Short mmCIF file of N, CA, C and O in Angstrom, two decimals:
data_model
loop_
_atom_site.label_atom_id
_atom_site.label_comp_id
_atom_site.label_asym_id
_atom_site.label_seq_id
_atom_site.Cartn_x
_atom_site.Cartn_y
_atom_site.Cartn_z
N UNK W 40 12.59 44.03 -21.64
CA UNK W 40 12.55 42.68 -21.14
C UNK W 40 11.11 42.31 -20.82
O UNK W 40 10.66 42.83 -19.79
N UNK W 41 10.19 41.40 -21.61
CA UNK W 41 9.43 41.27 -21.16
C UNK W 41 9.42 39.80 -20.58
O UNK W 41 10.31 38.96 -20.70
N UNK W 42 7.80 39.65 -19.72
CA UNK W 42 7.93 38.73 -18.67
C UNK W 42 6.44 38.12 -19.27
O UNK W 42 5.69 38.87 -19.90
N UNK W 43 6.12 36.85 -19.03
CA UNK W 43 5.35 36.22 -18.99
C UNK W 43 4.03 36.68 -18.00
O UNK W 43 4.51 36.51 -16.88
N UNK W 44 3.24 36.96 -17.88
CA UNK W 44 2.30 36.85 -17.10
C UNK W 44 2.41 35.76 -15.64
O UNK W 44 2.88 34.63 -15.70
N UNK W 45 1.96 36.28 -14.60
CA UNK W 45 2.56 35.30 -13.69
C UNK W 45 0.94 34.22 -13.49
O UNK W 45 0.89 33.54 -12.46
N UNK W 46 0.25 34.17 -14.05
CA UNK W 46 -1.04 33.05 -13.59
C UNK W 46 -0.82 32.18 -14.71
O UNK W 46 -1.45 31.13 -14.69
N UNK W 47 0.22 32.47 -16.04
CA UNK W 47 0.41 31.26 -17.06
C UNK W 47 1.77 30.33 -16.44
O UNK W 47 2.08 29.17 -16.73
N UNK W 48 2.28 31.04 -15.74
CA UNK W 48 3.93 30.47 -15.11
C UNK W 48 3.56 29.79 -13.74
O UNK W 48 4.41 29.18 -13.09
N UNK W 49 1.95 29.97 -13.24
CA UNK W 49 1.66 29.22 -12.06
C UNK W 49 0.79 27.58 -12.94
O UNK W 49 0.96 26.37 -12.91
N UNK W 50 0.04 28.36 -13.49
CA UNK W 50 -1.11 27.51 -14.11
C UNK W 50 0.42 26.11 -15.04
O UNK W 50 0.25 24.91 -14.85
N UNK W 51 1.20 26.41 -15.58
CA UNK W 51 2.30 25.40 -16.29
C UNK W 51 3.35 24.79 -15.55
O UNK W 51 4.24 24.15 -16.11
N UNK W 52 3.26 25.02 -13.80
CA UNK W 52 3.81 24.35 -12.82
C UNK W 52 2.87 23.62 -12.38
O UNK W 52 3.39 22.53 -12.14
N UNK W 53 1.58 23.56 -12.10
CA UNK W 53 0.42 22.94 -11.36
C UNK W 53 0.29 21.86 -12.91
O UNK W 53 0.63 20.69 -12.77
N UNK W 54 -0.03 22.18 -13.82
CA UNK W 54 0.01 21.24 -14.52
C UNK W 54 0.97 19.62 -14.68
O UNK W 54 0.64 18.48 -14.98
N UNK W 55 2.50 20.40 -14.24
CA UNK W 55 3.63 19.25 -14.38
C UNK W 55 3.65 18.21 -13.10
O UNK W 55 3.71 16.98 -13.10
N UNK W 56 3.57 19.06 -12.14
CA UNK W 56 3.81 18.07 -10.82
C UNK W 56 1.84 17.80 -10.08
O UNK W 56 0.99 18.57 -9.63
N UNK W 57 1.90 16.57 -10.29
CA UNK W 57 0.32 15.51 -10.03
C UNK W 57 1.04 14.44 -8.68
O UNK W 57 1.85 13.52 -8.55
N UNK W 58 0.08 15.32 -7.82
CA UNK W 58 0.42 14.34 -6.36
C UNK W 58 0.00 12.63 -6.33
O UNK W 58 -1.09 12.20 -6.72
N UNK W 59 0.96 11.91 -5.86
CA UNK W 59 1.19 10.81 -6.13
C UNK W 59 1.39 10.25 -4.73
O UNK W 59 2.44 10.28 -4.09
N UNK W 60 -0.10 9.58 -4.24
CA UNK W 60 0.15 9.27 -3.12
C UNK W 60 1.13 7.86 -2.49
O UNK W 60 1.06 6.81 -3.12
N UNK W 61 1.77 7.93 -1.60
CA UNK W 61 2.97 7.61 -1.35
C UNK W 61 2.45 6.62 -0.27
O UNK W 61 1.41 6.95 0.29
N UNK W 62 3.07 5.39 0.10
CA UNK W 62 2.50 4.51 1.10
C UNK W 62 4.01 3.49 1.76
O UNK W 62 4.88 3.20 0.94
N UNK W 63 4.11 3.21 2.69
CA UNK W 63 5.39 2.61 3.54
C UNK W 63 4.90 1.01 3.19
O UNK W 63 3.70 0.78 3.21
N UNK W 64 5.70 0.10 2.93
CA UNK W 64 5.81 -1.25 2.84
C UNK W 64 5.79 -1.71 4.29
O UNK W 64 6.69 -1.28 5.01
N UNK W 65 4.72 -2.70 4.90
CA UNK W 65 5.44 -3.15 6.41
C UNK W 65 6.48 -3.99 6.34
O UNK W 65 6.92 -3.93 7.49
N UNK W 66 7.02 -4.58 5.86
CA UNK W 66 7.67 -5.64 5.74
C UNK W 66 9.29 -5.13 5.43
O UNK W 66 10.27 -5.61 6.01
N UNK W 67 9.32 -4.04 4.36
CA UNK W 67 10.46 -3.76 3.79
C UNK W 67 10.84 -2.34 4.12
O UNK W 67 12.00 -1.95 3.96
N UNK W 68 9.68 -1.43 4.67
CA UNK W 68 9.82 -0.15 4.90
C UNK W 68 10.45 0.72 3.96
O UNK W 68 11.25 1.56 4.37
N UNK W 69 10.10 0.59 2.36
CA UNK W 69 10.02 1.35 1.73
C UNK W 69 8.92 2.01 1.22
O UNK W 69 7.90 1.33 1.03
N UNK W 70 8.91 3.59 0.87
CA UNK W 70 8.31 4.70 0.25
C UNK W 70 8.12 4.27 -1.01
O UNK W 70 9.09 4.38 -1.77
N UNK W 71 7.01 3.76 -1.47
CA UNK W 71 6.26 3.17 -3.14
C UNK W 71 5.10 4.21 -3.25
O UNK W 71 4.53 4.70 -2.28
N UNK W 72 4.85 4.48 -4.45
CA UNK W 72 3.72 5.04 -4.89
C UNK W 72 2.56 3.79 -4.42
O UNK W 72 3.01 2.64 -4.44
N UNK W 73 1.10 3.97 -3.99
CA UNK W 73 0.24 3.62 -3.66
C UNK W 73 -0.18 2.26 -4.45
O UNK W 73 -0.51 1.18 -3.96
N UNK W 74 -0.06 2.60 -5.74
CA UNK W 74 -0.28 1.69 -7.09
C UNK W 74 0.52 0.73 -6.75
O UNK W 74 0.03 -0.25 -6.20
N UNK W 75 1.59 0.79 -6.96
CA UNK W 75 2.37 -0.08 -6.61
C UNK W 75 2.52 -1.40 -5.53
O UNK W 75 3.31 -2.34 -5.55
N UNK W 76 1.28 -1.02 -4.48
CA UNK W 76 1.82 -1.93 -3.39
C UNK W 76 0.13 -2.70 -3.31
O UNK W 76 -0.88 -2.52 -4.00
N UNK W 77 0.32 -3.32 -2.52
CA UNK W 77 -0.69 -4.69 -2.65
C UNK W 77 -1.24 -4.34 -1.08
O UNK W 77 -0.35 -4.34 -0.23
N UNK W 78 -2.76 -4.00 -0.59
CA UNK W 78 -3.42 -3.79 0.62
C UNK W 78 -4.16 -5.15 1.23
O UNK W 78 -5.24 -5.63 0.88
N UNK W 79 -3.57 -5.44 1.87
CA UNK W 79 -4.59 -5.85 2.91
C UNK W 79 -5.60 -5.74 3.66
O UNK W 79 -5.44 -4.55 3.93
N UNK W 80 -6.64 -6.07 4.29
CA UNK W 80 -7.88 -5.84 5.08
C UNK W 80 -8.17 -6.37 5.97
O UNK W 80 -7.94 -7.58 5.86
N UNK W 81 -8.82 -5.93 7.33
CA UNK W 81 -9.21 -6.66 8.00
C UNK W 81 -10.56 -6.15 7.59
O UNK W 81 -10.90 -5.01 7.27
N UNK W 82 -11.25 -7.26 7.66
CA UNK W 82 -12.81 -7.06 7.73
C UNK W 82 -13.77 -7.80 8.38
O UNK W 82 -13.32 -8.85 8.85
N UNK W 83 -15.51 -7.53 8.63
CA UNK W 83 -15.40 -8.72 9.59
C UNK W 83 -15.43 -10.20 9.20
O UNK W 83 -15.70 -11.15 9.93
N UNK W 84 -15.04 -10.22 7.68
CA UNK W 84 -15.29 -11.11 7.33
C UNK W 84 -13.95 -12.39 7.84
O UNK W 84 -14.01 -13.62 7.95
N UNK W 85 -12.58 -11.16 8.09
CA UNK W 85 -11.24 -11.64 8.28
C UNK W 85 -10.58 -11.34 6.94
O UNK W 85 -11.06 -11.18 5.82
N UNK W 86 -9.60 -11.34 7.31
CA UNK W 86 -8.20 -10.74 6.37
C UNK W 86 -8.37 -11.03 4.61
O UNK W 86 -8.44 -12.05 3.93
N UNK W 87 -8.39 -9.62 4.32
CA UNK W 87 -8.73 -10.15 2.58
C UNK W 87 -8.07 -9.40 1.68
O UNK W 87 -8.12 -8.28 2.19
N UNK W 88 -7.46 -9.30 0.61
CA UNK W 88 -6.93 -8.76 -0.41
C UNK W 88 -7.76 -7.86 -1.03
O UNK W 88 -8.85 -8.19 -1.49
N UNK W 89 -7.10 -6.15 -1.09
CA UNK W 89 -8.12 -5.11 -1.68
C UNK W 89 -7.20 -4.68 -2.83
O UNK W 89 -6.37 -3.77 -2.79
N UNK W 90 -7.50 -5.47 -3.86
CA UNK W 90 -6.83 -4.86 -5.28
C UNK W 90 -7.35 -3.17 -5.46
O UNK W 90 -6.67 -2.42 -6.14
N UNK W 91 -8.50 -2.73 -4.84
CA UNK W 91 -9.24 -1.87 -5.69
C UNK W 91 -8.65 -0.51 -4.46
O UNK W 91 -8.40 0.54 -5.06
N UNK W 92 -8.44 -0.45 -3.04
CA UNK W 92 -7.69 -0.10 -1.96
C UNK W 92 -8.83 0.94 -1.96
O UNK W 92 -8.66 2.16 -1.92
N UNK W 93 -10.06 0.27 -2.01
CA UNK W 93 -11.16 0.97 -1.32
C UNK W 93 -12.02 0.54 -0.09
O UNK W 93 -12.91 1.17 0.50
N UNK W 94 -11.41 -0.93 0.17
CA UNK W 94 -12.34 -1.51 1.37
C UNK W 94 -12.61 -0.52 2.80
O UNK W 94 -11.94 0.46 3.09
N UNK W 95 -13.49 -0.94 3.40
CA UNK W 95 -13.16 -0.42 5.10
C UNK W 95 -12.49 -1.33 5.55
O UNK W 95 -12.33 -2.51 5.24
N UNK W 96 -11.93 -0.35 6.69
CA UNK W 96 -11.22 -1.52 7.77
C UNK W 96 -9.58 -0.95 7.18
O UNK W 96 -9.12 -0.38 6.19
N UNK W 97 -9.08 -1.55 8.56
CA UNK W 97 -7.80 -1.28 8.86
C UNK W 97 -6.64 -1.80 7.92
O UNK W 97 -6.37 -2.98 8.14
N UNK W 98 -5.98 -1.30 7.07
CA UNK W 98 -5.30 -2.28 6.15
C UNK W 98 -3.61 -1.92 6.37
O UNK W 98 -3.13 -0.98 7.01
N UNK W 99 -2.96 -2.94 5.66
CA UNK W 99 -1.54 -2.93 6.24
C UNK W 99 -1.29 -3.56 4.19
O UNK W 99 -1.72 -4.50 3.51
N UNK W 100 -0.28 -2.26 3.93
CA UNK W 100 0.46 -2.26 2.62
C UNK W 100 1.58 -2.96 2.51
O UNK W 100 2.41 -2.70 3.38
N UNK W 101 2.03 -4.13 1.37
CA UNK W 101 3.22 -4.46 1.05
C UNK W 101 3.86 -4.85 -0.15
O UNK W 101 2.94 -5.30 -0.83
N UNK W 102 4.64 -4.91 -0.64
CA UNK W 102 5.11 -5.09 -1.90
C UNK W 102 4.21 -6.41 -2.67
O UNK W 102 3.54 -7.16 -1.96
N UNK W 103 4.26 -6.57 -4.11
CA UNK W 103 3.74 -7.59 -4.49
C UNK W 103 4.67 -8.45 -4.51
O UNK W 103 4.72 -8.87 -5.67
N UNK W 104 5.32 -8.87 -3.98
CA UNK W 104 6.23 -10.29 -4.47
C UNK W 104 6.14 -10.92 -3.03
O UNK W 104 5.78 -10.45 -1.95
N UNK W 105 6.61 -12.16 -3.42
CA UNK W 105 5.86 -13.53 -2.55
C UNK W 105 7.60 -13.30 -1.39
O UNK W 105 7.10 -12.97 -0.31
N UNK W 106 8.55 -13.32 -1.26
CA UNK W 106 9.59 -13.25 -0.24
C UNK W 106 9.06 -11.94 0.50
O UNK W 106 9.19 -12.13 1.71
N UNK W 107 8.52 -10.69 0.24
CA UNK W 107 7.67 -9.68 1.15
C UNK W 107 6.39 -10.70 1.55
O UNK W 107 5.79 -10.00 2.37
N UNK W 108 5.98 -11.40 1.50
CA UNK W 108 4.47 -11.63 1.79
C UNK W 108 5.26 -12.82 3.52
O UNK W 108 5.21 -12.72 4.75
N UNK W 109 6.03 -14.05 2.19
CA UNK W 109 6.91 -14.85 3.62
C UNK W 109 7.34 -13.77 4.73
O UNK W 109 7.17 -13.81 5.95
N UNK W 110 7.70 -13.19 4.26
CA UNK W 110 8.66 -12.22 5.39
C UNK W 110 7.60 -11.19 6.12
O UNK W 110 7.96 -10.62 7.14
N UNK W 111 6.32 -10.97 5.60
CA UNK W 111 5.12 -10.66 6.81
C UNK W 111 4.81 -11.74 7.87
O UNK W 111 4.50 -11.46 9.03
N UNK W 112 4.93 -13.17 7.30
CA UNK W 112 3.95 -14.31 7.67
C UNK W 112 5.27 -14.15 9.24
O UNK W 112 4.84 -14.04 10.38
N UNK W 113 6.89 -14.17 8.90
CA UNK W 113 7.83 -14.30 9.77
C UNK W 113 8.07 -13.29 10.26
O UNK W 113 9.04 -13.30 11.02
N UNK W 114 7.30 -11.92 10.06
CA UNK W 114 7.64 -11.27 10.73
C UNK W 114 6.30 -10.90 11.77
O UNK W 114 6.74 -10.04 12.53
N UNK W 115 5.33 -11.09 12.01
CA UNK W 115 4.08 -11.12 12.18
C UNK W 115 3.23 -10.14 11.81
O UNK W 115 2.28 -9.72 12.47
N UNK W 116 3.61 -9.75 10.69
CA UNK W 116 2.71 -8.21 10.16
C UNK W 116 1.30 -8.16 10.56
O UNK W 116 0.76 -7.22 11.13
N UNK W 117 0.90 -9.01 10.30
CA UNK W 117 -0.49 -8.93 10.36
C UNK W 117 -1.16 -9.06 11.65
O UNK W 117 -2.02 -8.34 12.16
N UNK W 118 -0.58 -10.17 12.09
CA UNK W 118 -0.30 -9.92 13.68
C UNK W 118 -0.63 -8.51 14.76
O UNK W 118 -1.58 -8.14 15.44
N UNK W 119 0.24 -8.18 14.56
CA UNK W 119 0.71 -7.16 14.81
C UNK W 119 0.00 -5.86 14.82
O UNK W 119 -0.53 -5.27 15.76
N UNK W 120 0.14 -5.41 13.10
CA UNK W 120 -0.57 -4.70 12.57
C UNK W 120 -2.15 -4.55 12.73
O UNK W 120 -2.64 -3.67 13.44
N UNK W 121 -2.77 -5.30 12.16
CA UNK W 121 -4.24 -6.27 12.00
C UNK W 121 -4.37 -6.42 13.26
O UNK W 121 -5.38 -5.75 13.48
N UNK W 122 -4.03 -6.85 14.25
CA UNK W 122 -4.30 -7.66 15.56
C UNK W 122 -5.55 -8.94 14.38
O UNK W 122 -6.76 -8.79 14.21
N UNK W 123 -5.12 -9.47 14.11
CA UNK W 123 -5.79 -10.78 13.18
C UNK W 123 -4.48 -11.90 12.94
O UNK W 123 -3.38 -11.82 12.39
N UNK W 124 -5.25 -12.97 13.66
CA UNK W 124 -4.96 -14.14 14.04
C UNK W 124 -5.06 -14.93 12.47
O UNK W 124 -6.11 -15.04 11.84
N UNK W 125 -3.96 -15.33 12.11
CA UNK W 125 -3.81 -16.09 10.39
C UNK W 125 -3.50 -17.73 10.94
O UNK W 125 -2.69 -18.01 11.82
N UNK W 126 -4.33 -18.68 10.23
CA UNK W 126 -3.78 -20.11 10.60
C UNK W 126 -3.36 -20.52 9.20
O UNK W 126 -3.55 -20.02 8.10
N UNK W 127 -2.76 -21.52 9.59
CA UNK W 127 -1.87 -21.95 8.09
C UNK W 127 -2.49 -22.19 6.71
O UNK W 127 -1.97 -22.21 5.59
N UNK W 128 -4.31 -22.42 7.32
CA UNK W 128 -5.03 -22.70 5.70
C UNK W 128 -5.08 -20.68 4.98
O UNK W 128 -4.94 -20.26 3.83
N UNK W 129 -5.25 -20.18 5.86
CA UNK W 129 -5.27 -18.32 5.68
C UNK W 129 -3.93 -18.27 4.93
O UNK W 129 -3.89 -17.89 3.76
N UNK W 130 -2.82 -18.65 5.63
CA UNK W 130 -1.92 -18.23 4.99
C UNK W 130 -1.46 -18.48 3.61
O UNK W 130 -1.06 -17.57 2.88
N UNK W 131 -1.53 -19.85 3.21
CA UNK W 131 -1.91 -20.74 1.88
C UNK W 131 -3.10 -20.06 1.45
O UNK W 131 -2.76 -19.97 0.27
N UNK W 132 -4.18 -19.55 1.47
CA UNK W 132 -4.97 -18.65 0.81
C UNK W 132 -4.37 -17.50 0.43
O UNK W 132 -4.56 -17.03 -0.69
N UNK W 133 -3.23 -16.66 1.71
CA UNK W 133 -2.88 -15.34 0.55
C UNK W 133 -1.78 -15.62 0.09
O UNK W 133 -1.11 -14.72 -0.42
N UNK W 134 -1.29 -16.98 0.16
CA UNK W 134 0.15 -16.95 -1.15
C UNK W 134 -0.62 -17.26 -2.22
O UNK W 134 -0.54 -16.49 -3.17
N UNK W 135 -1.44 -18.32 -2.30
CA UNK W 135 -2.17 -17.85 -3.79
C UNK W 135 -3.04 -16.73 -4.65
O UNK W 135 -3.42 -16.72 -5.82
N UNK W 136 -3.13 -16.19 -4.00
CA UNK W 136 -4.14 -14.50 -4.48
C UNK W 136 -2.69 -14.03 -4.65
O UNK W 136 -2.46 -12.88 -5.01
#
């Protein structure tokens, strides 16, 4: 009975499974791969959209679709989260981005 070598049977498990960082929705509190979800920022510039999810500053993750974004504005995510104060022209800025 022979056996495989055991550093080709480690080396062809490390190959299959590629860590996939994992991030919570505030709004919906689901587990999405990172890619998947849309970051926010506080910066000092004030609250901004980080497609690239390299900014500094404190950010708060949520799904891309616009009923998650309403349902931050009503739930006070950002608020909250952010401690950043959104007025209604802010908010009409991130439904269009």
């Amino acid at each position: 009975m022979s056996r495989r070598p055991m550093s080709k049977q480690k080396s062809q498990k490390q190959a299959k499974s590629k860590h996939v960082p994992m991030r919570m929705c505030a709004v919906t509190r689901e587990r999405l791969p990172k890619n998947e979800l849309v970051r926010f920022v506080k910066t000092d510039e004030g609250l901004q959209l980080d497609p690239s999810g390299k900014l500094r500053g404190r950010g708060v993750s949520l799904k891309p679709e616009l009923e998650v974004l309403e349902g931050a504005f009503k739930k006070r995510v950002f608020e909250r989260n952010l401690m950043a104060t959104l007025d209604d022209s802010k908010r009409e800025e991130l439904r269009e981005q």
